[in-house]
Amino acid sequence: MAEEHLEDHGHSVAAWTTVAMLLVAAICVAIGVAWGLHPLYYIGGAIAVVAVLVGKILGKMGFGNHHKLHAPPLTPEEQARLDAQQAS
């Protein structure tokens, strides 16, 4: 029996912004390494660091996923089923 998959991992403004910026950074680094353009290599590295910081800041500002924080508690039956699944 297939279980229902409710996780919404990564579907937020913070996640998409971070991924987009990291993609640009990776392209800059790749071009910098391939063509020997050292300034572009370092610019890509700087963009990567800024991307991680931007993602963290956006997450703290409320643009990340927070549905896990507001999940209702498990019933005893649900907890027992979860424990049984993790034991096997």
Coordinates of C-alpha atoms in Angstrom, one line a residue:
M1 CA 0.0 0.0 0.0
A2 CA 1.4 3.4 -1.0
E3 CA 1.8 5.9 1.7
E4 CA 0.7 9.5 1.2
H5 CA 3.6 11.8 0.7
L6 CA 2.9 15.2 2.3
E7 CA 6.4 16.6 2.5
D8 CA 6.9 19.9 0.6
H9 CA 10.7 20.0 0.8
G10 CA 12.3 22.9 -1.0
H11 CA 9.1 24.5 -2.5
S12 CA 9.6 28.0 -1.1
V13 CA 10.9 31.4 -2.3
A14 CA 14.0 31.0 -0.1
A15 CA 14.8 27.6 -1.7
W16 CA 14.2 28.7 -5.3
T17 CA 16.2 31.9 -4.9
T18 CA 19.1 30.1 -3.3
V19 CA 19.1 27.4 -6.1
A20 CA 19.0 30.0 -8.8
M21 CA 21.8 32.0 -7.4
L22 CA 23.9 28.8 -6.9
L23 CA 23.3 27.8 -10.5
V24 CA 24.6 31.2 -11.7
A25 CA 27.6 30.8 -9.3
A26 CA 28.3 27.3 -10.7
I27 CA 28.2 28.5 -14.3
C28 CA 30.6 31.4 -13.4
V29 CA 33.0 29.0 -11.7
A30 CA 32.8 26.5 -14.6
I31 CA 33.5 29.1 -17.2
G32 CA 36.3 30.6 -15.1
V33 CA 38.0 27.3 -14.7
A34 CA 37.5 26.2 -18.3
W35 CA 38.7 29.4 -19.9
G36 CA 41.3 30.3 -17.3
L37 CA 39.4 33.5 -16.2
H38 CA 40.4 33.7 -12.6
P39 CA 38.3 36.8 -11.8
L40 CA 35.2 35.0 -13.0
Y41 CA 36.1 32.0 -10.9
Y42 CA 36.3 34.1 -7.7
I43 CA 33.2 36.0 -8.6
G44 CA 31.3 32.7 -8.9
G45 CA 32.7 31.7 -5.5
A46 CA 31.5 35.0 -4.0
I47 CA 28.0 34.5 -5.5
A48 CA 27.8 31.1 -4.0
V49 CA 28.6 32.4 -0.5
V50 CA 26.0 35.2 -0.9
A51 CA 23.5 32.7 -2.2
V52 CA 23.7 30.7 1.0
L53 CA 23.4 33.8 3.1
V54 CA 20.4 35.1 1.1
G55 CA 18.7 31.7 1.5
K56 CA 19.2 31.7 5.3
I57 CA 18.0 35.3 5.6
L58 CA 14.9 34.7 3.4
G59 CA 14.1 31.6 5.5
K60 CA 14.3 33.7 8.7
M61 CA 12.1 36.4 7.2
G62 CA 9.3 33.8 6.7
F63 CA 9.8 32.9 3.0
G64 CA 10.8 29.3 3.8
N65 CA 8.7 26.3 4.5
H66 CA 7.2 26.3 8.0
H67 CA 4.4 23.7 7.7
K68 CA 6.3 21.2 9.9
L69 CA 6.3 23.7 12.8
H70 CA 2.5 23.7 12.8
A71 CA 1.7 20.0 12.3
P72 CA -0.8 18.6 14.7
P73 CA 0.4 16.0 17.2
L74 CA 0.2 12.3 16.3
T75 CA -2.6 10.2 17.8
P76 CA -1.5 7.2 19.8
E77 CA -2.5 4.9 16.9
E78 CA -0.4 7.0 14.4
Q79 CA 2.6 7.0 16.7
A80 CA 2.4 3.2 17.2
R81 CA 2.2 2.7 13.4
L82 CA 5.2 5.0 12.9
D83 CA 7.2 3.2 15.6
A84 CA 6.4 -0.1 14.0
Q85 CA 7.5 1.1 10.5
Q86 CA 10.8 2.5 11.9
A87 CA 11.5 -0.8 13.8
S88 CA 11.2 -2.9 10.6

